[in-house]
Short mmCIF file of C-alpha atoms in Angstrom, two decimals:
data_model
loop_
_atom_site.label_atom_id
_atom_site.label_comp_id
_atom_site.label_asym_id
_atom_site.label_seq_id
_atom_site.Cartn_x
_atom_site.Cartn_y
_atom_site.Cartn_z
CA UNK A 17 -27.49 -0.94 16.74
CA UNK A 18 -27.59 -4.57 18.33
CA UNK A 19 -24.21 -5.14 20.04
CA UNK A 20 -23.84 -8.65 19.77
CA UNK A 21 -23.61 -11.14 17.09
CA UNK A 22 -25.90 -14.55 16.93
CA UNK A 23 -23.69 -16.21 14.34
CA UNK A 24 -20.12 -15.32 15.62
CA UNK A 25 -21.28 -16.88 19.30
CA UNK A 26 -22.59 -19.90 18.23
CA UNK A 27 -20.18 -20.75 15.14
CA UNK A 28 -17.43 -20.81 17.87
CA UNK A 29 -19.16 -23.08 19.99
CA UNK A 30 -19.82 -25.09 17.17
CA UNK A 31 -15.68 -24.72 15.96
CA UNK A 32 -15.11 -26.33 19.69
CA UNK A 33 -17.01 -29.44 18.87
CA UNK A 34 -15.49 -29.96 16.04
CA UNK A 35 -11.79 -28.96 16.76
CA UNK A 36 -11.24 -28.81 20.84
CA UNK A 37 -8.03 -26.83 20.05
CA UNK A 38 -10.23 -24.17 19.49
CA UNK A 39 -10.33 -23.04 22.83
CA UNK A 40 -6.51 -22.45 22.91
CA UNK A 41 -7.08 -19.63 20.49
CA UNK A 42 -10.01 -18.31 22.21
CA UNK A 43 -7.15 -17.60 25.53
CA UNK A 44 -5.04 -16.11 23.10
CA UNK A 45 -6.98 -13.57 21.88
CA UNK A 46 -8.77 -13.44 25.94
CA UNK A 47 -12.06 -14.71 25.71
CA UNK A 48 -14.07 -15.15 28.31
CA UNK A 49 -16.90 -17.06 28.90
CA UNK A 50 -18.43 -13.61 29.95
CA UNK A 51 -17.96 -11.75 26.25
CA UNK A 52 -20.58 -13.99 25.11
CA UNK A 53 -24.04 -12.24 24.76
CA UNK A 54 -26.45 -14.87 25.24
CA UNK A 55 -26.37 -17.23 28.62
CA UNK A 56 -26.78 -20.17 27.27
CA UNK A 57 -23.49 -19.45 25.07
CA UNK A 58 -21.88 -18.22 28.09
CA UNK A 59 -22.61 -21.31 29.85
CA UNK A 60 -21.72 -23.22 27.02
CA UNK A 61 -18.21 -22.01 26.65
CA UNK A 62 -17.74 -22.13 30.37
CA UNK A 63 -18.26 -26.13 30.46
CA UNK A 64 -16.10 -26.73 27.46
CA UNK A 65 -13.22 -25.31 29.08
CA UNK A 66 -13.70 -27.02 32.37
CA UNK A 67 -13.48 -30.32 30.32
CA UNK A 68 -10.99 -28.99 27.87
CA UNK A 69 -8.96 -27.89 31.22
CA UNK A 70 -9.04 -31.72 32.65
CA UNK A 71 -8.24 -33.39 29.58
CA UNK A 72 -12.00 -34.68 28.75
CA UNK A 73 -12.24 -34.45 24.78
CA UNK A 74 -14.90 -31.97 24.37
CA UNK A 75 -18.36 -33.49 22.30
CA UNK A 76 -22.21 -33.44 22.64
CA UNK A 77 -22.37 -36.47 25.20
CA UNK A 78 -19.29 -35.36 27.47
CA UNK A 79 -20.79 -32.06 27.63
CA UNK A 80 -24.46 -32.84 28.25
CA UNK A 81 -23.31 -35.02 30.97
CA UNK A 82 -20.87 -32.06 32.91
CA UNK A 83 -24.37 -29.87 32.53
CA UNK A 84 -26.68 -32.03 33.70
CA UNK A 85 -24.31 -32.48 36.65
CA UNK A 86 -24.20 -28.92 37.78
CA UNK A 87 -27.88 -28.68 36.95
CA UNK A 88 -27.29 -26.38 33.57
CA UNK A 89 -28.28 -28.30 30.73
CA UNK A 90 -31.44 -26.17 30.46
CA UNK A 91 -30.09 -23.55 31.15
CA UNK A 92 -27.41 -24.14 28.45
CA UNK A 93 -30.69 -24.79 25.58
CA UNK A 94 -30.92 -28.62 26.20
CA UNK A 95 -30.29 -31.20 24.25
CA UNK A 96 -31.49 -30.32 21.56
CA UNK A 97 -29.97 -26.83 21.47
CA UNK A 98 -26.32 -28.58 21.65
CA UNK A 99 -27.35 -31.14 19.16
CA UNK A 100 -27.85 -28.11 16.45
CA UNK A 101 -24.57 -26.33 17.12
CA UNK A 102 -22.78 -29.73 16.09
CA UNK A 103 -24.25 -29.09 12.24
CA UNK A 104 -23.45 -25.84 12.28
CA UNK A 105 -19.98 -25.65 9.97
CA UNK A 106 -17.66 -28.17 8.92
CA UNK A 107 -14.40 -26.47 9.29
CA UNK A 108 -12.69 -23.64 11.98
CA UNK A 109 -10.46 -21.93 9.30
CA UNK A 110 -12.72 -18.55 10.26
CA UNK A 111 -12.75 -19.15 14.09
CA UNK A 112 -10.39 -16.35 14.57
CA UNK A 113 -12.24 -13.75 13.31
CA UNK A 114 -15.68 -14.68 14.79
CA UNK A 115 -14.01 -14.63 18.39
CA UNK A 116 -12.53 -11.16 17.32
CA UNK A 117 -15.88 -9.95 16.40
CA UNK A 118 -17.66 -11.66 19.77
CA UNK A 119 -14.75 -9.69 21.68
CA UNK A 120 -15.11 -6.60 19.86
CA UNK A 121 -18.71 -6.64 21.15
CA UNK A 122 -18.38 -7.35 24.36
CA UNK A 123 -15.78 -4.66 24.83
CA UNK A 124 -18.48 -1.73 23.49
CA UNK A 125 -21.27 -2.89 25.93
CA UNK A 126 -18.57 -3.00 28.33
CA UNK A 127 -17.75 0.91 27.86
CA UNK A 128 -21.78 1.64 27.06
CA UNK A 129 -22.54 0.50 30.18
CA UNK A 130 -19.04 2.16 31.73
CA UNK A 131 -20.72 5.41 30.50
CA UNK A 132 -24.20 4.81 30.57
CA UNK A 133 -22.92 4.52 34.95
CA UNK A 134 -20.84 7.53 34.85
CA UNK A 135 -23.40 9.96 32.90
CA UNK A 136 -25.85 9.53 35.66
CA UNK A 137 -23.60 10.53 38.23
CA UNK A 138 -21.27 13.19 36.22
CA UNK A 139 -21.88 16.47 38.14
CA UNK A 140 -21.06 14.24 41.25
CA UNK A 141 -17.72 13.26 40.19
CA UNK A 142 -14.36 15.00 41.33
CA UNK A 143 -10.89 14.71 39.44
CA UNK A 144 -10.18 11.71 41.46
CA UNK A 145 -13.46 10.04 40.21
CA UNK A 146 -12.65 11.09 36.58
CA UNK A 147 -9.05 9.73 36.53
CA UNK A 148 -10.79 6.43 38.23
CA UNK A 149 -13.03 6.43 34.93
CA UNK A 150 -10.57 6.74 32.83
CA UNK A 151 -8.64 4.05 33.97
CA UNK A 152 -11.69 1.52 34.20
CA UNK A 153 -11.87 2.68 30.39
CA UNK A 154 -8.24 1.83 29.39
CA UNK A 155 -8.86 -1.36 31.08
CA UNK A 156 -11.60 -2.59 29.06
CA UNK A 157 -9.96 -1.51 25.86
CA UNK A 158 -6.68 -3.31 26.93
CA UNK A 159 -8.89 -6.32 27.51
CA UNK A 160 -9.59 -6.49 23.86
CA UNK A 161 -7.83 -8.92 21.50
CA UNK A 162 -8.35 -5.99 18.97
CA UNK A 163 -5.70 -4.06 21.14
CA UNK A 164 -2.91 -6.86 21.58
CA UNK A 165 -3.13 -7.18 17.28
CA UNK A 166 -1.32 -3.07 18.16
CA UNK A 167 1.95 -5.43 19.01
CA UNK A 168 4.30 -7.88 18.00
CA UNK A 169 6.57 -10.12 19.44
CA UNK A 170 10.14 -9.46 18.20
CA UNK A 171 10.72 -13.34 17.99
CA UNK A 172 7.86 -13.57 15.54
CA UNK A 173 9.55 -11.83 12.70
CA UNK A 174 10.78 -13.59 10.18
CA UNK A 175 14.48 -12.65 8.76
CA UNK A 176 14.52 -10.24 5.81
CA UNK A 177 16.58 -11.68 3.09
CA UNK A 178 19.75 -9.37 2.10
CA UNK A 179 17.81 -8.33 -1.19
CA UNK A 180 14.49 -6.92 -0.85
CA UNK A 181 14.32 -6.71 -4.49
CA UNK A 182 14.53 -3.57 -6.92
CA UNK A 183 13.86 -1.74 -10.25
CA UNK A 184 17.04 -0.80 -11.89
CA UNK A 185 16.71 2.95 -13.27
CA UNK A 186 18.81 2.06 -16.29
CA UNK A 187 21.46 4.77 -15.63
CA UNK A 188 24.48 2.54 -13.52
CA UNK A 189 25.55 5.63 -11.44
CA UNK A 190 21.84 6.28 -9.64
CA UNK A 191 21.57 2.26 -9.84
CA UNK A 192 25.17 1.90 -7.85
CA UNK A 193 24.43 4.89 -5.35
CA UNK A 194 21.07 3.60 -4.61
CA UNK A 195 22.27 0.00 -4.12
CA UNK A 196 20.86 -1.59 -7.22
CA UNK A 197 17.74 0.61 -8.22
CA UNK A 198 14.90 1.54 -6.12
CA UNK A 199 13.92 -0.97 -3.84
CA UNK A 200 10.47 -2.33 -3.90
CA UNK A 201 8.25 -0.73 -0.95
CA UNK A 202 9.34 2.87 -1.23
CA UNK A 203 8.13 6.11 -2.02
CA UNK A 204 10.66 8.05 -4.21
CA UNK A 205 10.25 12.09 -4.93
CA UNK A 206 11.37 13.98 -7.97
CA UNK A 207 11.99 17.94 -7.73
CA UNK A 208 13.14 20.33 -9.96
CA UNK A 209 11.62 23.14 -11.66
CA UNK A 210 9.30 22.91 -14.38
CA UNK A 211 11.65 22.49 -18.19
CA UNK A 212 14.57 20.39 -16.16
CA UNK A 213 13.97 16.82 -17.95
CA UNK A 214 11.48 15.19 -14.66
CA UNK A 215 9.37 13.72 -17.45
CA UNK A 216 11.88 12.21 -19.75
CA UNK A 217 13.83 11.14 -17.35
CA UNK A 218 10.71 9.39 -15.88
CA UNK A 219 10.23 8.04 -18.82
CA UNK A 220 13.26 5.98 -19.66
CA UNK A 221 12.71 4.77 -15.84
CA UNK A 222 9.26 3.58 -16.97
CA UNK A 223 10.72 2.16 -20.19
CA UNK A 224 13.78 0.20 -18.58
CA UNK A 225 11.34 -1.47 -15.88
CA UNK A 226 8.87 -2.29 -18.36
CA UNK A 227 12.49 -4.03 -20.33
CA UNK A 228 13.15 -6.38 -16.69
CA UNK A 229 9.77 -7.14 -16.79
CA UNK A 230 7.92 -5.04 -14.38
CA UNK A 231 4.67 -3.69 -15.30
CA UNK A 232 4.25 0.15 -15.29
CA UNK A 233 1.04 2.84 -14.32
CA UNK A 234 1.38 6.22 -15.48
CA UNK A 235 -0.78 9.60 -14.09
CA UNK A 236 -0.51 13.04 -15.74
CA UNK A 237 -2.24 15.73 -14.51
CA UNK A 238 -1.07 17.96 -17.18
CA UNK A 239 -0.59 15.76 -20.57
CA UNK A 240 -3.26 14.35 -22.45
CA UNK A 241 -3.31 10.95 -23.27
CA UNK A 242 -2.39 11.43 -26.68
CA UNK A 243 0.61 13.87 -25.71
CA UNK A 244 1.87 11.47 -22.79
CA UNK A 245 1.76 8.24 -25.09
CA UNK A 246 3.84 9.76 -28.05
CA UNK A 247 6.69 10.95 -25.38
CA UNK A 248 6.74 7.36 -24.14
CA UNK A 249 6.83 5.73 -27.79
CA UNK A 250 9.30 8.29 -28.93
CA UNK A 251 11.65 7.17 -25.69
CA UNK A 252 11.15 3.85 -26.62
CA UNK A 253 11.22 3.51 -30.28
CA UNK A 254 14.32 2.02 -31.91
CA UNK A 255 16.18 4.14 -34.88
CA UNK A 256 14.47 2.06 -37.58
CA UNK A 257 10.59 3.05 -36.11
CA UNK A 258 11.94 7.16 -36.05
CA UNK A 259 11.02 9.39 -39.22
CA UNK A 260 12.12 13.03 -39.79
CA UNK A 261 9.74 15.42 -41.14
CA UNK A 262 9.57 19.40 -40.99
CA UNK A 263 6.79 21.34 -40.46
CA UNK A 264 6.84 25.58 -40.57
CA UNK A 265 8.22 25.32 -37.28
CA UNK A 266 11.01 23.53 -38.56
CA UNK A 267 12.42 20.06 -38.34
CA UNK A 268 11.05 17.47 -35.90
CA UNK A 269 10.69 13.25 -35.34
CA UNK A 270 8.11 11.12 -35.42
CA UNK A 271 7.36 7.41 -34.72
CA UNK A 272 6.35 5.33 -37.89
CA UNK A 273 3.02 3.91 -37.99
CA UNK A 274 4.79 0.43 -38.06
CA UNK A 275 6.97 1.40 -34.86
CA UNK A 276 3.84 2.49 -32.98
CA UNK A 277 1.84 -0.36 -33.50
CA UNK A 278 4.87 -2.67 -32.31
CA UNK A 279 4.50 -0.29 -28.87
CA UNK A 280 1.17 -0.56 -28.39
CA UNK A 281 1.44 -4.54 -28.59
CA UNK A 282 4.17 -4.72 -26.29
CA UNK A 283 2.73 -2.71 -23.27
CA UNK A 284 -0.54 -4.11 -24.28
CA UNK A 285 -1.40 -5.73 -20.25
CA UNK A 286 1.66 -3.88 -19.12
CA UNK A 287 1.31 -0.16 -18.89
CA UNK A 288 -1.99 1.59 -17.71
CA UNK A 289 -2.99 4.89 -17.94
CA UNK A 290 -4.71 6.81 -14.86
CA UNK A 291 -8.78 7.77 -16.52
CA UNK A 292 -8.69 11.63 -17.45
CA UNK A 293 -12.53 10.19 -16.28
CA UNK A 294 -11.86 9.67 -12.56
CA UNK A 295 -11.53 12.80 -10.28
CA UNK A 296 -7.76 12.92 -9.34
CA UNK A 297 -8.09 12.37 -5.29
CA UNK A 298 -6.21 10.55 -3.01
CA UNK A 299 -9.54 7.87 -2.81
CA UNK A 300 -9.91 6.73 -6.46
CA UNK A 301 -6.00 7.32 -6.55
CA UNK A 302 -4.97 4.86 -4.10
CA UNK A 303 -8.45 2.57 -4.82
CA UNK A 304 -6.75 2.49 -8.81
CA UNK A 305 -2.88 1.75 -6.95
CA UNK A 306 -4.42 -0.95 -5.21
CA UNK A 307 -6.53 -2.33 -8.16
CA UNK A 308 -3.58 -2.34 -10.40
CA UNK A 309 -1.04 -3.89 -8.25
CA UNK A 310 -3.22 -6.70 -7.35
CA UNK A 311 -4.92 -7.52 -10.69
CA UNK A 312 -2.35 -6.12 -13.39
CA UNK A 313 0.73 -7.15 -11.17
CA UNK A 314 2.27 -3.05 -11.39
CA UNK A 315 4.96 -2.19 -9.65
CA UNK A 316 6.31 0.57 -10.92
CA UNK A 317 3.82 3.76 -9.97
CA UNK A 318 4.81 7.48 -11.54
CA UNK A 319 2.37 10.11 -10.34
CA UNK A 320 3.57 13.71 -12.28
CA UNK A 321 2.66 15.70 -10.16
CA UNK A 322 1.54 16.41 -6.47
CA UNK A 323 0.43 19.80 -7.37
CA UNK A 324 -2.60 18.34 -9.80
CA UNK A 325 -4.11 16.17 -7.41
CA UNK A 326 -7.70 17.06 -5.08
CA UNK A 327 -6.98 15.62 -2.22
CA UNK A 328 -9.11 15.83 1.37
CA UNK A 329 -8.00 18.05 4.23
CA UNK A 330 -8.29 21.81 5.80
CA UNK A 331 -5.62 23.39 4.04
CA UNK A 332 -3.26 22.58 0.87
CA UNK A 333 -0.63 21.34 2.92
CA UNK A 334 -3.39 18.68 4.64
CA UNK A 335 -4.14 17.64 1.55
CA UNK A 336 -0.46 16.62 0.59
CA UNK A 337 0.26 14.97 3.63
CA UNK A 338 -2.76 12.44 3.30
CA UNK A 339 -2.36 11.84 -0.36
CA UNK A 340 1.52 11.45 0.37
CA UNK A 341 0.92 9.16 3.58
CA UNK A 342 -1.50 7.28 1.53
CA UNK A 343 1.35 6.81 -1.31
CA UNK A 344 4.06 5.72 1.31
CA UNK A 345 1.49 2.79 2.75
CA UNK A 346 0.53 1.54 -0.24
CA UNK A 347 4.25 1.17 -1.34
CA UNK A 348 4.80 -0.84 1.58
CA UNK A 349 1.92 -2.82 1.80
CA UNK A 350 2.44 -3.74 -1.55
CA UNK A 351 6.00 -3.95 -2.20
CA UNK A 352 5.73 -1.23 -4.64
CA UNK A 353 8.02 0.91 -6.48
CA UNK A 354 5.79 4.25 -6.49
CA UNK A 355 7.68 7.98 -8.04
CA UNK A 356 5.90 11.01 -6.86
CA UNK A 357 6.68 14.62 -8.83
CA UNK A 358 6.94 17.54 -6.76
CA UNK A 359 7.63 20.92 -8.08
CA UNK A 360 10.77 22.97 -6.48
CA UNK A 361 9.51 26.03 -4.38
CA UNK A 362 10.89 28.96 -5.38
CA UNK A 363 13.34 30.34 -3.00
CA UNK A 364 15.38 26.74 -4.49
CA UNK A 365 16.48 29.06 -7.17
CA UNK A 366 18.11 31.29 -4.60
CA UNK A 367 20.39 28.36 -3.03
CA UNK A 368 23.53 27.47 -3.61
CA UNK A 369 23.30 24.41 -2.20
CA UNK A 370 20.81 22.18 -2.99
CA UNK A 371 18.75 20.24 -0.04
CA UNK A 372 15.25 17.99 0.38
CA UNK A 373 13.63 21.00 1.34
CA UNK A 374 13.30 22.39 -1.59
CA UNK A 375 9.85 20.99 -2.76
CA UNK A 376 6.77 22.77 -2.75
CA UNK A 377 4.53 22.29 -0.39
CA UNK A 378 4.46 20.37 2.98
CA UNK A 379 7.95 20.48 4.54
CA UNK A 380 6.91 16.44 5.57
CA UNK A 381 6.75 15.19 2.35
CA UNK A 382 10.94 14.64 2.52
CA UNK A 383 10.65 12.83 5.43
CA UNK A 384 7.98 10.52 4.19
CA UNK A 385 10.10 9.72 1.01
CA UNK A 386 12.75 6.80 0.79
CA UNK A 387 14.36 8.86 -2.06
CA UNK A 388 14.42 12.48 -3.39
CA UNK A 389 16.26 13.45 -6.44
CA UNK A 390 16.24 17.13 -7.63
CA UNK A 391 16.46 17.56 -11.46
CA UNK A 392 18.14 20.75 -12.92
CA UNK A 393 19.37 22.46 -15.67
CA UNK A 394 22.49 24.93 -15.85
CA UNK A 395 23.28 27.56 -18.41
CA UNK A 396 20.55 27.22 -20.86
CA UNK A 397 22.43 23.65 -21.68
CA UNK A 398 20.44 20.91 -22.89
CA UNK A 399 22.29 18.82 -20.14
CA UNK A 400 20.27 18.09 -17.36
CA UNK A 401 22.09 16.84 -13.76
CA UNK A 402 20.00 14.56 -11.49
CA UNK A 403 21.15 14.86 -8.13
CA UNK A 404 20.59 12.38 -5.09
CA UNK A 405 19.71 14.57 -2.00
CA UNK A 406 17.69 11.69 -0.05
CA UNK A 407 18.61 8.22 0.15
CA UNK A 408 16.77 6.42 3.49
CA UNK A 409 18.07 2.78 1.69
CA UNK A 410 22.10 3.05 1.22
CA UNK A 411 23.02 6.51 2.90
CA UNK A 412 24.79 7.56 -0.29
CA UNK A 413 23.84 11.07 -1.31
CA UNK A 414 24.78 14.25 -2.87
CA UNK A 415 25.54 12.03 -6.22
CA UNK A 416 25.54 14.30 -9.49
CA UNK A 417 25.03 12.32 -12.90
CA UNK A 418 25.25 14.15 -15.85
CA UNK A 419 22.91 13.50 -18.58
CA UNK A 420 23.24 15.16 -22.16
CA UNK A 421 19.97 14.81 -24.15
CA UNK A 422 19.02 13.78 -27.80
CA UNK A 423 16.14 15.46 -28.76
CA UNK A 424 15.45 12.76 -31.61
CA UNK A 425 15.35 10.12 -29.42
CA UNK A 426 13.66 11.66 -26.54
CA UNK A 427 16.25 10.18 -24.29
CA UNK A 428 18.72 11.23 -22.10
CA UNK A 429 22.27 9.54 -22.01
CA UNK A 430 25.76 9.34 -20.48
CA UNK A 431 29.34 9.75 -21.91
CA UNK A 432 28.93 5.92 -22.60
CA UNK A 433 25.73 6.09 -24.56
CA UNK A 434 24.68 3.38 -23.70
CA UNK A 435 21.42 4.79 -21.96
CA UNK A 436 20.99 6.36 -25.72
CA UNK A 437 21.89 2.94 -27.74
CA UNK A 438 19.95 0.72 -25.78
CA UNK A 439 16.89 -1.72 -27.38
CA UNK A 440 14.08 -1.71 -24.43
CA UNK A 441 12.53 -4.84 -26.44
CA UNK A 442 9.61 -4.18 -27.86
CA UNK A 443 10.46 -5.37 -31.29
CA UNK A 444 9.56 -9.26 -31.84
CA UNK A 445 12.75 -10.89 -32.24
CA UNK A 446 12.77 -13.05 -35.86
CA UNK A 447 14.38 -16.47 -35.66
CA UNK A 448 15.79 -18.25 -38.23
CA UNK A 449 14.51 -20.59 -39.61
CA UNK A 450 15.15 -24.12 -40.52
CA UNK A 451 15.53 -25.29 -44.65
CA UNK A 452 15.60 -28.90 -44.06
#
């Protein structure tokens, strides 16, 4: 593999013709007249900063004349050599990156030849020789502009705004204890054992955001499409779109044909389904995250459950860790909203008092989340109580909400009912019209 780039060198040169400013980004980033690979490029750049250094603007004739005064301009290609950089591009918008990828370069046949020095002499070296080496190595690497992108100046941040924005839940007590929803850029994680209400509730989540606006993605390991689209439409439909029927195992509800069509056509562009198709790793996961959130404009992600997912790594616990780090930097990179479901472990049903380390698997998968909630259910009741054990935005936890359940409706609701009342919007709205 060549370590040096043709293009890169002589596209900067060409940048400093055009815009002599150039050269104040090539010291920012360090580079040196040296980190070019051919000498006529190295010459080059040396000359334009000697003029660009005494105030002389920087252009074919000025710099022809400052080489053939030191006796370089052959050296530096001639004439014509500088002539043919001038046509090379017409703007320096890319300049940046080509002096990254010329310093890049530089730096490895720095350490190749930093090695290539030491191999020959390695069963001559003592400890103090070793330490010397790898010193001389930190310095080259520090001498990279790839390194200095590692930090930031403090006085380069902008100010965050007070609100970083949010997706209201739709039940006010979660909303108010979490500060207005769950705020965009943050990995939430739902617990609970399996038959406490995690889907449902997930459900009217999905339905509310998709009601403000917000588009939605959905993956199931363990629902088929079919099964997972007919819990959403029953959450969503309206009491004029719900039929009763009664089969021999008694009396249950469907969606009208009418209702479901009205669904379909509203989340038409606004809720996608993760392909039963794709293998269910953290790749193709976070490669469909990404796709969605910059093409379809999601930002609501629900991923039931951790347990379904093939993810790399040594061990189980490996895997959850890199699919869960993966989930936490894509929700900040992106400013998204994502919802990961994680099965309780079972000594949970042995505690008294509830806690984040209760979920199965990796004991770091609390700490990566912004949010955990633990769903339950007491006493065979069809109540289900959502409780707030993690909460990295507001502070406020150990909040209990109560939610009874309506097994018509598929939703949960409060004492208020409104959660169980409420019109999500899918309906076209009919206006009157005018007689005249």
């Amino acid at each position: 593999m060549n370590l040096y780039d043709l293009d890169a060198e002589r596209n900067i040169l060409s940048c400093v013709f055009l815009e002599n400013d150039v050269i104040i980004e090539g010291n920012r980033v360090n580079l040196c007249a040296d980190d070019f690979f051919y000498t006529q490029h190295s010459i080059i750049y040396t000359y334009m900063k000697k003029l660009y250094d005494t105030n002389i603007g920087i252009d074919p004739v000025t710099l022809r004349s400052e080489l053939e005064k030191n006796d370089m301009l052959e050296k530096a290609g001639g004439i014509s050599y500088l002539a043919g950089l001038t046509a090379l591009i017409s703007v320096s918008d890319n300049v940046s990156f080509h002096m990254k990828i010329v310093k890049d370069l530089a730096t490895k046949r720095s350490i190749k030849d930093l090695l290539s020095n030491t191999t020959k002499d390695i069963k001559k070296l003592d400890s103090k020789d070793l330490l010397q080496f790898s010193d001389d190595l930190k310095a080259t690497l520090f001498d990279s502009g790839n390194v200095e992108d590692l930090i930031i100046d403090v006085s380069t941040i902008a100010p965050q705004v007070d609100d970083v924005g949010s997706i209201q839940t739709g039940f006010s007590a979660i909303d108010s204890a979490t500060g207005g929803g769950l705020n965009f850029g943050t990995l939430t994680v739902l617990t609970g054992n399996p038959g406490s209400g995690k889907s449902t509730f997930l459900n009217q989540i999905l339905s509310n955001a998709m009601s403000l606006g917000f588009n939605g993605f959905l993956y199931s390991g363990e629902l088929s499409y079919q099964m997972s689209l007919d819990w959403f439409c029953k959450t969503v439909a309206n009491p004029n779109h719900l039929s009763s029927c009664i089969n021999s195992f008694g009396r249950y509800t469907k969606v009208t044909p009418e209702g479901r069509e009205e669904i379909l056509n509203w989340a038409k562009d606004r809720l996608f389904y993760y392909s039963k198709d794709a293998t269910a790793d953290e790749i193709n996961l976070v490669n469909a995250i990404e796709y969605a959130a910059i093409k379809k404009n999601v930002k609501l992600f629900i991923l039931d459950n951790l347990m379904t997912l093939e993810c790399s790594g040594s061990d189980k616990y490996e895997k959850q860790i890199i699919a869960v780090k993966s989930l936490k930097n894509l929700a900040k990179k992106y400013d998204l909203v994502i919802i990961l479901v994680a099965h309780s472990n079972k000594s949970s049903l042995l505690n008294r008092e509830p806690h984040v380390f209760e979920i199965s698997g990796a004991s770091e998968i609390p700490n990566l989340a912004d949010y955990v909630f633990k769903a339950t259910r007491e006493n065979s009741e069809p109540e289900t109580y959502i409780l707030l054990l993690k909460n990295r935005i507001t502070g406020i936890i150990k909040k209990k909400l109560k939610l009874h359940f309506d097994s018509d409706r598929k939703r949960f609701f409060t004492q208020g009912k409104s959660e169980l009342q409420k019109d999500y919007g899918y309906s076209p709205k009919l206006e009157q019209g005018s007689f005249l």
